[in-house]
C-alpha cells in the first residue's frame, strides 16, 4: 500500500500568545512540526504534504530541503478545507493519512495501524478522554459501528456525555475521500469545512468506518497553549528516559533528566539529577554524569567521569578522563585518554593530550597540548589580541607553573618547565626552566595607606 501523509499545520495557534508560529514552538528542543515530520518520514510515505498558513514562510524556511510538499491554505476555512488544498498532490492509488502539526507525540506504530485499517474505507483514531470538552465525539449506532463525528459545538446533551473522542488523525483511500471532500459544506456552528464530515459521507454511502482506539490520551494530545506544551514536554521526557532505563542506563531520578536530541549510551552509564542533553550526545560504557551537567553535541568515551556542574559543548572526551566539578568544555575541546579538567577550568578549541591535566582555575583557548602536561592553577593562554586569535603549543611532559600567562602565538617545548607567575611571550625551549618575573623586593619601613580623617 502506498501512503501519502498530509500534515495540517495552518492553524493560527493564538493561544500560544507568541510571535513564533505554533508549530515552531519547541518540544524537547525541536519544533513541534519537526516531531511530526520525523514520525511521518519514519513510515516512508510516497509523499508528505504540509498544509501551512499563518507564519508559513518562517515554517517553510525552517524545513527547507526536507522534501515535503508545501501547500498554502489561505484563508483557513477548517480542517476539511485544509485537506482539500492537498488533494491535487494525492494520487488515487494511495491511502491518505492526515496528521496534525500540533499533535507531536503520536507513535509511528499507531499511524501504521491506522493506515492498515483504511484499505477499504476511512479509519479514524479515537481515544477515551475523561474530560472530552472541546473534542469531536464519536457517535456509534446500536451495533457499535461508527455513525458520525459530532463536534462539541454541535453536540446534543446526550452526545456531550460521550467520552470516546476524535483525535483528528484519519486515514482513507484517496479515491474515496476525494469526492467526499469536494462536497463538504460549511453550514455548521463554526462556519467551517469539517474534515470529520467525511465520516457521515462514508456512512451515508454504506462504507464502514473503522475506528482504531489509541491506548493513551497523552500520545494524541493536541497542543494549543504553553500549559499543554509543558505537559507534552514532560510526557516526551518520560518516554525518552524510560527508553534509556530500559536499555540499562541508571537514572537517579527520571523526572530530573532532559533529553533534547538523541542520547546514545553504552553499558552501565549513570546519570545523576538535573542533567540536560542537547543535540547528539554519546556516552561510552561506565560513564558517570554528575548532577547539574549540560552536555551538548559531544562524545564522551568509556569510564570517564563528569562531576557536578559541568557544561560541555561540541566536545570530544576520551576514555578515563575526569572533568569538573565546574568544568567547561567549549566547542572544539578535545581531551585525550586520561586527561583531567578540574574546577573552574575552561577549554576552547584546544586539544589536551593523553594524561594531561589542568586542575584549577585555568583558561586554555586555541591550544595544542601534548601528553602528560601539567598546567598549574590559574594559568591561561592569552589567545586573543583584541583583533585575532593565536595558537599556543605545549609539548609533551611540559610543566606550566601556577599563574602563568602564555601570550600567543607561543610555543612551550617538550619537557619545559615554566616558573610560576611568568608572562611568556616568546617561545620557551624544551627541557629547560623558563621564567619571566621581576626581582622580588622588600621595602623596609613602608606604611599601609590609612583612611583620611
Ligand atoms: C479537530 C476535530 C475534532 C477533534 C479535534 C482533536 C474537525 C472539524 N474537528 O477540532 O473532531 O476532536 O480536532 O484535536 O476536524 N488546521 C488547518 N487549517 C484550518 C483549520 C485547522 O490546517 O483551516 C489544522 C490546525 O493547525 C491543527 C488541526 O488542523 O493542526 C486541527 O485544527 P483545530 O482548529 O485545532 O481543530 P479542532 O477544532 O480542535
Ligand atoms: Mg484543536
Short mmCIF file of C-alpha atoms and ligand atoms in Angstrom, two decimals:
data_model
loop_
_atom_site.label_atom_id
_atom_site.label_comp_id
_atom_site.label_asym_id
_atom_site.label_seq_id
_atom_site.Cartn_x
_atom_site.Cartn_y
_atom_site.Cartn_z
CA UNK A 1 0.00 0.00 0.00
CA UNK A 2 1.24 3.49 -0.88
CA UNK A 3 0.61 6.02 1.79
CA UNK A 4 0.70 9.76 1.40
CA UNK A 5 0.78 11.84 4.56
CA UNK A 6 -0.88 15.21 4.92
CA UNK A 7 0.10 17.27 7.95
CA UNK A 8 -2.30 20.04 8.91
CA UNK A 9 -0.35 22.98 10.24
CA UNK A 10 -2.19 26.07 9.09
CA UNK A 11 -3.90 26.96 12.34
CA UNK A 12 -3.00 30.27 13.96
CA UNK A 13 -2.20 28.99 17.40
CA UNK A 14 -3.35 32.23 19.02
CA UNK A 15 -3.48 30.61 22.45
CA UNK A 16 0.30 30.31 22.47
CA UNK A 17 0.42 34.13 22.73
CA UNK A 18 3.71 34.10 20.92
CA UNK A 19 5.24 35.65 17.81
CA UNK A 20 6.65 32.24 16.99
CA UNK A 21 4.19 30.16 14.93
CA UNK A 22 2.66 27.37 16.98
CA UNK A 23 4.21 24.52 15.02
CA UNK A 24 7.68 26.04 15.57
CA UNK A 25 7.28 26.10 19.36
CA UNK A 26 9.94 23.78 20.77
CA UNK A 27 9.22 20.40 22.30
CA UNK A 28 12.35 18.67 23.59
CA UNK A 29 14.40 21.31 21.79
CA UNK A 30 12.82 20.79 18.38
CA UNK A 31 9.80 22.43 16.73
CA UNK A 32 6.51 20.61 17.20
CA UNK A 33 6.27 20.13 13.45
CA UNK A 34 9.75 18.59 13.37
CA UNK A 35 8.49 15.76 15.56
CA UNK A 36 5.50 15.17 13.30
CA UNK A 37 7.57 15.30 10.10
CA UNK A 38 10.15 12.91 11.58
CA UNK A 39 7.41 10.48 12.58
CA UNK A 40 5.87 10.78 9.11
CA UNK A 41 9.26 10.15 7.47
CA UNK A 42 9.79 7.02 9.54
CA UNK A 43 6.81 5.47 7.76
CA UNK A 44 8.42 6.01 4.34
CA UNK A 45 5.34 7.50 2.68
CA UNK A 46 5.29 8.31 -1.02
CA UNK A 47 4.77 11.94 -0.17
CA UNK A 48 4.48 14.26 2.81
CA UNK A 49 2.39 17.37 2.27
CA UNK A 50 2.34 20.12 4.86
CA UNK A 51 -0.63 22.45 4.79
CA UNK A 52 0.54 25.80 6.09
CA UNK A 53 -0.90 29.22 6.63
CA UNK A 54 -0.06 31.59 9.42
CA UNK A 55 3.67 32.30 9.70
CA UNK A 56 4.12 30.00 6.76
CA UNK A 57 7.36 31.44 5.42
CA UNK A 58 9.19 31.02 8.71
CA UNK A 59 7.86 27.49 8.98
CA UNK A 60 8.87 26.56 5.43
CA UNK A 61 12.30 28.09 5.81
CA UNK A 62 12.91 26.01 8.86
CA UNK A 63 12.24 22.79 6.98
CA UNK A 64 13.95 23.67 3.72
CA UNK A 65 15.46 20.69 1.98
CA UNK A 66 13.29 18.15 3.80
CA UNK A 67 11.47 17.09 0.64
CA UNK A 68 7.96 17.90 1.85
CA UNK A 69 5.30 19.36 -0.41
CA UNK A 70 4.25 22.75 0.99
CA UNK A 71 0.62 23.57 0.41
CA UNK A 72 -0.72 27.02 1.23
CA UNK A 73 -4.16 27.27 2.77
CA UNK A 74 -5.37 30.86 2.62
CA UNK A 75 -7.79 31.67 4.14
CA UNK A 76 -8.15 28.88 6.69
CA UNK A 77 -11.67 27.57 6.48
CA UNK A 78 -11.39 24.43 8.56
CA UNK A 79 -9.75 21.02 8.65
CA UNK A 80 -11.72 19.73 5.66
CA UNK A 81 -10.78 22.80 3.64
CA UNK A 82 -7.15 22.24 4.63
CA UNK A 83 -7.13 18.69 3.24
CA UNK A 84 -8.91 19.92 0.10
CA UNK A 85 -5.86 22.10 -0.63
CA UNK A 86 -3.66 19.00 -0.61
CA UNK A 87 -5.90 16.99 -2.95
CA UNK A 88 -4.00 17.95 -6.13
CA UNK A 89 -0.94 16.25 -4.66
CA UNK A 90 -2.66 12.98 -3.75
CA UNK A 91 -2.85 10.01 -6.13
CA UNK A 92 -5.87 7.74 -6.44
CA UNK A 93 -3.91 4.57 -5.65
CA UNK A 94 -2.79 5.94 -2.28
CA UNK A 95 -4.14 5.90 1.23
CA UNK A 96 -4.08 9.42 2.62
CA UNK A 97 -3.11 9.73 6.27
CA UNK A 98 -3.98 13.01 7.96
CA UNK A 99 -1.79 14.12 10.87
CA UNK A 100 -1.86 17.35 12.87
CA UNK A 101 1.18 19.58 13.19
CA UNK A 102 0.30 20.17 16.83
CA UNK A 103 -0.06 16.51 17.82
CA UNK A 104 3.63 15.61 18.14
CA UNK A 105 3.73 12.55 20.38
CA UNK A 106 1.89 10.12 18.16
CA UNK A 107 3.91 6.94 17.59
CA UNK A 108 4.75 5.60 14.12
CA UNK A 109 3.18 2.25 15.03
CA UNK A 110 -0.15 3.91 15.81
CA UNK A 111 -0.16 5.66 12.44
CA UNK A 112 0.73 2.42 10.67
CA UNK A 113 -2.15 0.65 12.41
CA UNK A 114 -4.48 3.44 11.31
CA UNK A 115 -3.26 3.24 7.71
CA UNK A 116 -3.64 -0.55 7.70
CA UNK A 117 -7.24 -0.17 8.86
CA UNK A 118 -8.01 2.14 5.94
CA UNK A 119 -7.59 -0.18 2.97
CA UNK A 120 -11.31 -0.39 2.20
CA UNK A 121 -12.64 2.78 3.78
CA UNK A 122 -11.90 5.54 6.24
CA UNK A 123 -10.31 4.78 9.57
CA UNK A 124 -10.29 7.22 12.43
CA UNK A 125 -8.13 7.28 15.53
CA UNK A 126 -10.16 7.69 18.68
CA UNK A 127 -9.31 7.81 22.34
CA UNK A 128 -11.19 7.84 25.63
CA UNK A 129 -10.89 11.24 27.31
CA UNK A 130 -12.14 11.61 30.87
CA UNK A 131 -12.75 15.28 30.08
CA UNK A 132 -13.90 15.35 26.44
CA UNK A 133 -14.61 19.09 26.38
CA UNK A 134 -13.86 20.64 23.01
CA UNK A 135 -13.32 17.40 21.14
CA UNK A 136 -15.45 15.88 18.42
CA UNK A 137 -17.48 12.99 19.89
CA UNK A 138 -17.59 9.55 18.30
CA UNK A 139 -21.19 8.54 17.78
CA UNK A 140 -21.82 4.82 17.37
CA UNK A 141 -25.03 3.03 16.37
CA UNK A 142 -26.70 0.19 18.29
CA UNK A 143 -24.36 -2.33 16.66
CA UNK A 144 -21.33 -0.35 17.82
CA UNK A 145 -20.39 0.88 14.34
CA UNK A 146 -19.21 4.48 13.99
CA UNK A 147 -22.04 6.56 12.55
CA UNK A 148 -20.72 10.11 12.86
CA UNK A 149 -18.31 12.51 14.49
CA UNK A 150 -20.15 15.38 16.12
CA UNK A 151 -18.18 18.50 17.01
CA UNK A 152 -18.51 19.74 20.60
CA UNK A 153 -20.34 22.87 19.48
CA UNK A 154 -22.89 20.79 17.57
CA UNK A 155 -23.36 18.03 20.09
CA UNK A 156 -26.63 17.34 21.87
CA UNK A 157 -26.69 16.99 25.65
CA UNK A 158 -26.66 13.23 25.23
CA UNK A 159 -23.70 13.31 22.79
CA UNK A 160 -21.71 15.59 25.10
CA UNK A 161 -21.63 12.74 27.60
CA UNK A 162 -19.70 10.54 25.14
CA UNK A 163 -16.10 10.15 26.26
CA UNK A 164 -14.79 8.50 23.11
CA UNK A 165 -13.38 11.40 21.13
CA UNK A 166 -11.86 12.10 17.74
CA UNK A 167 -8.10 12.63 17.87
CA UNK A 168 -8.33 14.18 14.41
CA UNK A 169 -5.99 11.63 12.87
CA UNK A 170 -7.61 9.87 9.98
CA UNK A 171 -6.70 7.62 7.08
CA UNK A 172 -8.70 6.95 3.93
CA UNK A 173 -8.16 5.71 0.39
CA UNK A 174 -7.67 8.81 -1.75
CA UNK A 175 -10.17 7.78 -4.38
CA UNK A 176 -12.88 7.61 -1.70
CA UNK A 177 -12.07 10.76 0.21
CA UNK A 178 -11.69 12.95 -2.88
CA UNK A 179 -15.40 13.22 -3.76
CA UNK A 180 -16.38 13.45 -0.09
CA UNK A 181 -14.03 16.39 0.42
CA UNK A 182 -15.21 18.09 -2.75
CA UNK A 183 -18.79 18.08 -1.50
CA UNK A 184 -18.15 19.31 2.06
CA UNK A 185 -20.38 22.13 3.28
CA UNK A 186 -19.78 24.75 5.93
CA UNK A 187 -23.31 25.19 7.23
CA UNK A 188 -22.40 24.37 10.81
CA UNK A 189 -21.84 26.10 14.14
CA UNK A 190 -18.37 27.34 13.20
CA UNK A 191 -18.99 28.05 9.53
CA UNK A 192 -16.05 25.76 8.69
CA UNK A 193 -15.47 22.85 6.38
CA UNK A 194 -15.11 19.95 8.78
CA UNK A 195 -12.87 17.05 7.81
CA UNK A 196 -14.91 14.97 10.21
CA UNK A 197 -17.93 15.21 7.91
CA UNK A 198 -16.33 12.66 5.59
CA UNK A 199 -17.37 10.10 8.19
CA UNK A 200 -21.03 10.97 7.68
CA UNK A 201 -20.50 10.78 3.90
CA UNK A 202 -18.99 7.33 4.25
CA UNK A 203 -21.85 6.11 6.43
CA UNK A 204 -24.42 7.60 4.04
CA UNK A 205 -22.71 5.78 1.17
CA UNK A 206 -22.72 2.48 3.07
CA UNK A 207 -18.95 2.46 3.55
CA UNK A 208 -18.00 1.17 7.01
CA UNK A 209 -15.78 3.42 9.11
CA UNK A 210 -13.05 1.70 11.07
CA UNK A 211 -12.11 3.11 14.47
CA UNK A 212 -8.68 2.49 15.90
CA UNK A 213 -8.62 3.25 19.60
CA UNK A 214 -5.34 4.63 20.86
CA UNK A 215 -4.23 3.41 24.25
CA UNK A 216 -3.17 6.70 25.73
CA UNK A 217 -4.67 10.15 25.54
CA UNK A 218 -1.16 11.55 26.02
CA UNK A 219 0.05 10.11 22.74
CA UNK A 220 -2.57 12.02 20.79
CA UNK A 221 -2.74 15.17 22.86
CA UNK A 222 -3.03 18.35 20.85
CA UNK A 223 -1.01 21.35 21.91
CA UNK A 224 -2.72 24.70 21.94
CA UNK A 225 -1.11 26.66 24.76
CA UNK A 226 2.02 26.77 26.90
CA UNK A 227 0.43 24.65 29.61
CA UNK A 228 -0.25 21.82 27.16
CA UNK A 229 3.22 22.35 25.72
CA UNK A 230 4.74 21.75 29.14
CA UNK A 231 2.61 18.64 29.67
CA UNK A 232 3.73 17.27 26.32
CA UNK A 233 7.34 18.07 27.21
CA UNK A 234 7.05 16.03 30.41
CA UNK A 235 5.38 13.17 28.56
CA UNK A 236 8.10 13.22 25.92
CA UNK A 237 10.86 13.28 28.54
CA UNK A 238 9.28 10.46 30.49
CA UNK A 239 9.11 8.35 27.36
CA UNK A 240 12.72 9.13 26.45
CA UNK A 241 14.09 8.44 29.90
CA UNK A 242 12.12 5.21 30.22
CA UNK A 243 13.68 4.03 26.97
CA UNK A 244 17.11 4.86 28.41
CA UNK A 245 16.47 2.96 31.63
CA UNK A 246 15.08 0.00 29.70
CA UNK A 247 18.34 -0.10 27.78
CA UNK A 248 20.25 -0.32 31.07
CA UNK A 249 21.16 3.25 31.94
CA UNK A 250 20.93 4.12 35.64
CA UNK A 251 18.98 7.34 36.00
CA UNK A 252 18.92 8.61 39.57
CA UNK A 253 15.65 10.49 39.11
CA UNK A 254 13.85 10.08 35.79
CA UNK A 255 11.86 13.25 36.42
CA UNK A 256 15.03 15.31 36.50
CA UNK A 257 16.75 14.46 33.24
CA UNK A 258 16.01 16.22 29.96
CA UNK A 259 16.93 14.91 26.55
CA UNK A 260 16.66 17.46 23.77
CA UNK A 261 18.01 15.46 20.88
CA UNK A 262 19.48 12.00 20.76
CA UNK A 263 21.39 10.41 23.61
CA UNK A 264 23.22 7.15 23.00
CA UNK A 265 24.66 5.31 25.97
CA UNK A 266 26.94 2.32 26.40
CA UNK A 267 26.52 -0.10 29.25
CA UNK A 268 26.46 0.87 32.93
CA UNK A 269 26.13 4.57 32.37
CA UNK A 270 24.88 6.56 35.38
CA UNK A 271 23.14 9.89 35.08
CA UNK A 272 22.57 11.98 38.17
CA UNK A 273 19.88 14.61 38.63
CA UNK A 274 19.30 17.71 36.51
CA UNK A 275 21.34 16.57 33.55
CA UNK A 276 20.38 18.16 30.23
CA UNK A 277 21.45 16.56 26.97
CA UNK A 278 21.17 18.65 23.83
CA UNK A 279 21.67 17.58 20.21
CA UNK A 280 23.63 14.40 19.54
CA UNK A 281 25.35 13.09 22.62
CA UNK A 282 27.14 9.76 23.02
CA UNK A 283 28.27 8.37 26.37
CA UNK A 284 30.52 5.31 26.43
CA UNK A 285 30.47 2.38 28.86
CA UNK A 286 30.64 3.26 32.57
CA UNK A 287 30.46 6.98 32.01
CA UNK A 288 29.11 8.79 35.05
CA UNK A 289 27.46 12.16 34.71
CA UNK A 290 27.14 14.12 37.93
CA UNK A 291 24.34 16.47 38.98
CA UNK A 292 23.56 19.67 37.07
CA UNK A 293 25.51 18.96 33.90
CA UNK A 294 24.62 20.27 30.44
CA UNK A 295 26.09 18.21 27.61
CA UNK A 296 25.54 19.32 24.03
CA UNK A 297 26.67 17.65 20.79
CA UNK A 298 29.50 15.82 22.47
CA UNK A 299 31.06 12.38 22.62
CA UNK A 300 32.36 11.02 25.90
CA UNK A 301 34.26 7.74 25.86
CA UNK A 302 34.29 4.87 28.32
CA UNK A 303 34.97 5.22 32.06
CA UNK A 304 35.06 8.98 32.01
CA UNK A 305 33.61 10.77 34.97
CA UNK A 306 31.93 14.13 34.70
CA UNK A 307 31.47 15.63 38.13
CA UNK A 308 28.77 18.06 39.20
CA UNK A 309 28.04 21.32 37.38
CA UNK A 310 29.92 20.83 34.13
CA UNK A 311 28.99 22.24 30.73
CA UNK A 312 30.22 20.52 27.57
CA UNK A 313 29.51 21.80 24.07
CA UNK A 314 30.83 20.31 20.81
CA UNK A 315 33.48 18.44 22.74
CA UNK A 316 35.18 15.08 22.40
CA UNK A 317 36.34 13.41 25.58
CA UNK A 318 38.45 10.28 25.55
CA UNK A 319 38.46 7.32 27.92
CA UNK A 320 39.22 7.56 31.64
CA UNK A 321 39.02 11.31 31.82
CA UNK A 322 37.87 13.37 34.76
CA UNK A 323 36.03 16.63 34.34
CA UNK A 324 34.92 19.10 36.99
CA UNK A 325 33.25 19.83 39.24
CA UNK A 326 32.55 23.14 37.48
CA UNK A 327 34.43 22.30 34.29
CA UNK A 328 33.57 23.89 30.98
CA UNK A 329 34.41 22.42 27.60
CA UNK A 330 33.55 24.77 24.76
CA UNK A 331 33.39 23.99 21.03
CA UNK A 332 36.46 22.27 19.69
CA UNK A 333 37.60 20.97 23.05
CA UNK A 334 39.21 17.56 22.82
CA UNK A 335 40.54 15.59 25.74
CA UNK A 336 42.63 12.52 25.05
CA UNK A 337 42.64 9.46 27.27
CA UNK A 338 43.15 10.01 30.99
CA UNK A 339 43.00 13.80 30.84
CA UNK A 340 41.79 15.90 33.70
CA UNK A 341 39.96 19.22 33.72
CA UNK A 342 39.33 20.46 37.22
CA UNK A 343 37.18 23.12 38.79
CA UNK A 344 36.72 26.45 37.06
CA UNK A 345 38.71 25.36 34.06
CA UNK A 346 37.52 26.38 30.61
CA UNK A 347 38.93 24.93 27.43
CA UNK A 348 38.02 26.00 23.92
CA UNK A 349 39.30 24.83 20.55
CA UNK A 350 42.03 23.01 22.42
CA UNK A 351 43.40 19.51 22.41
CA UNK A 352 44.59 18.20 25.74
CA UNK A 353 46.93 15.24 25.29
CA UNK A 354 46.95 11.85 26.96
CA UNK A 355 47.14 12.12 30.73
CA UNK A 356 47.44 15.91 30.70
CA UNK A 357 45.89 17.97 33.45
CA UNK A 358 44.60 21.44 34.14
CA UNK A 359 43.16 21.11 37.58
CA UNK A 360 42.20 24.56 38.78
CA UNK A 361 41.13 27.98 37.53
CA UNK A 362 42.53 27.83 34.01
CA UNK A 363 41.62 29.06 30.54
CA UNK A 364 43.04 27.24 27.56
CA UNK A 365 41.95 28.51 24.15
CA UNK A 366 43.29 27.69 20.67
CA UNK A 367 45.94 25.45 22.17
CA UNK A 368 47.51 22.15 21.28
CA UNK A 369 48.75 20.47 24.40
CA UNK A 370 50.85 17.31 24.33
CA UNK A 371 50.82 14.30 26.61
CA UNK A 372 51.47 14.33 30.37
CA UNK A 373 51.44 18.07 30.57
CA UNK A 374 50.57 19.75 33.84
CA UNK A 375 49.02 23.19 33.65
CA UNK A 376 49.19 24.85 37.04
CA UNK A 377 46.46 26.64 38.90
CA UNK A 378 45.35 29.91 37.36
CA UNK A 379 47.46 29.63 34.22
CA UNK A 380 45.93 30.87 30.99
CA UNK A 381 46.51 31.23 27.31
CA UNK A 382 46.23 34.83 26.11
CA UNK A 383 44.89 33.75 22.74
CA UNK A 384 43.20 36.97 21.68
CA UNK A 385 45.00 40.20 20.91
CA UNK A 386 41.81 42.17 20.56
CA UNK A 387 41.60 41.51 16.84
CA UNK A 388 42.78 37.99 16.11
CA UNK A 389 43.10 34.63 17.80
CA UNK A 390 46.51 32.98 18.06
CA UNK A 391 47.71 29.50 18.86
CA UNK A 392 49.60 28.13 21.82
CA UNK A 393 51.54 24.89 21.51
CA UNK A 394 52.75 22.98 24.55
CA UNK A 395 54.98 19.94 24.10
CA UNK A 396 54.81 16.60 25.91
CA UNK A 397 55.78 16.48 29.59
CA UNK A 398 55.87 20.25 29.94
CA UNK A 399 55.17 21.65 33.38
CA UNK A 400 53.46 25.01 33.47
CA UNK A 401 53.66 26.54 36.93
CA UNK A 402 50.80 28.38 38.55
CA UNK A 403 49.63 31.76 37.38
CA UNK A 404 51.38 31.67 34.02
CA UNK A 405 50.19 33.75 31.08
CA UNK A 406 51.08 32.29 27.72
CA UNK A 407 50.82 35.13 25.20
CA UNK A 408 50.03 33.53 21.86
CA UNK A 409 51.37 32.82 19.37
CA UNK A 410 53.80 30.98 21.55
CA UNK A 411 55.33 27.53 21.87
CA UNK A 412 56.46 25.76 25.00
CA UNK A 413 58.91 22.99 24.19
CA UNK A 414 58.60 19.40 25.33
CA UNK A 415 59.79 18.85 28.87
CA UNK A 416 60.00 22.59 29.51
CA UNK A 417 59.21 23.99 32.93
CA UNK A 418 57.68 27.44 33.24
CA UNK A 419 58.12 29.21 36.53
CA UNK A 420 55.04 30.35 38.39
CA UNK A 421 53.79 33.84 37.70
CA UNK A 422 55.56 34.20 34.36
CA UNK A 423 54.22 36.03 31.36
CA UNK A 424 55.59 34.02 28.46
CA UNK A 425 55.57 35.92 25.17
CA UNK A 426 58.49 34.19 23.46
CA UNK A 427 58.97 30.50 22.78
CA UNK A 428 60.29 28.51 25.73
CA UNK A 429 62.91 25.92 24.77
CA UNK A 430 62.48 22.29 25.61
CA UNK A 431 63.82 20.64 28.76
CA UNK A 432 64.75 23.92 30.42
CA UNK A 433 63.31 26.22 33.06
CA UNK A 434 61.96 29.46 31.68
CA UNK A 435 60.66 32.18 33.87
CA UNK A 436 59.82 35.80 33.50
CA UNK A 437 59.47 37.68 36.72
CA UNK A 438 60.62 40.95 38.16
CA UNK A 439 63.03 40.63 41.03
CA UNK A 440 61.37 40.35 44.41
CA UNK A 441 61.96 43.40 46.55
CA UNK A 442 61.14 44.16 50.14
CA UNK A 443 60.65 47.78 51.16
CA UNK A 444 61.56 48.39 54.76
CA UNK A 445 59.59 50.91 56.78
CA UNK A 446 56.73 51.01 54.30
CA UNK A 447 53.39 52.03 55.80
CA UNK A 448 49.97 50.94 54.66
CA UNK A 449 47.74 53.75 53.45
CA UNK A 450 45.39 55.00 56.18
CA UNK A 451 41.83 56.27 55.88
CA UNK A 452 41.67 60.09 55.69
CA UNK A 453 40.35 61.75 58.87
C1 LIG B 1 -10.49 18.93 15.40
C2 LIG B 1 -11.60 17.95 15.01
C3 LIG B 1 -12.20 17.35 16.29
C4 LIG B 1 -11.13 16.69 17.10
C5 LIG B 1 -10.01 17.69 17.40
C6 LIG B 1 -8.85 16.97 18.05
C7 LIG B 1 -12.59 18.80 12.98
C8 LIG B 1 -13.75 19.51 12.39
N1 LIG B 1 -12.62 18.64 14.28
O1 LIG B 1 -11.12 20.02 16.08
O2 LIG B 1 -13.18 16.39 15.93
O3 LIG B 1 -11.68 16.20 18.30
O4 LIG B 1 -9.51 18.30 16.20
O5 LIG B 1 -7.88 17.90 18.49
O6 LIG B 1 -11.72 18.38 12.27
N2 LIG B 1 -6.00 23.38 10.65
C9 LIG B 1 -5.61 23.79 9.41
N3 LIG B 1 -6.43 24.60 8.70
C10 LIG B 1 -7.63 25.00 9.16
C11 LIG B 1 -8.03 24.58 10.45
C12 LIG B 1 -7.18 23.75 11.16
O7 LIG B 1 -4.52 23.45 8.94
O8 LIG B 1 -8.32 25.73 8.44
C13 LIG B 1 -5.11 22.50 11.42
C14 LIG B 1 -4.63 23.11 12.71
O9 LIG B 1 -3.38 23.78 12.53
C15 LIG B 1 -4.46 21.90 13.60
C16 LIG B 1 -5.53 20.94 13.10
O10 LIG B 1 -5.83 21.34 11.79
O11 LIG B 1 -3.20 21.29 13.44
C17 LIG B 1 -6.77 20.92 13.97
O12 LIG B 1 -7.41 22.18 13.94
P1 LIG B 1 -8.26 22.73 15.15
O13 LIG B 1 -8.80 24.05 14.76
O14 LIG B 1 -7.46 22.66 16.40
O15 LIG B 1 -9.44 21.67 15.22
P2 LIG B 1 -10.40 21.41 16.43
O16 LIG B 1 -11.47 22.44 16.42
O17 LIG B 1 -9.62 21.26 17.66
MG1 LIG B 2 -7.58 21.74 18.28
#
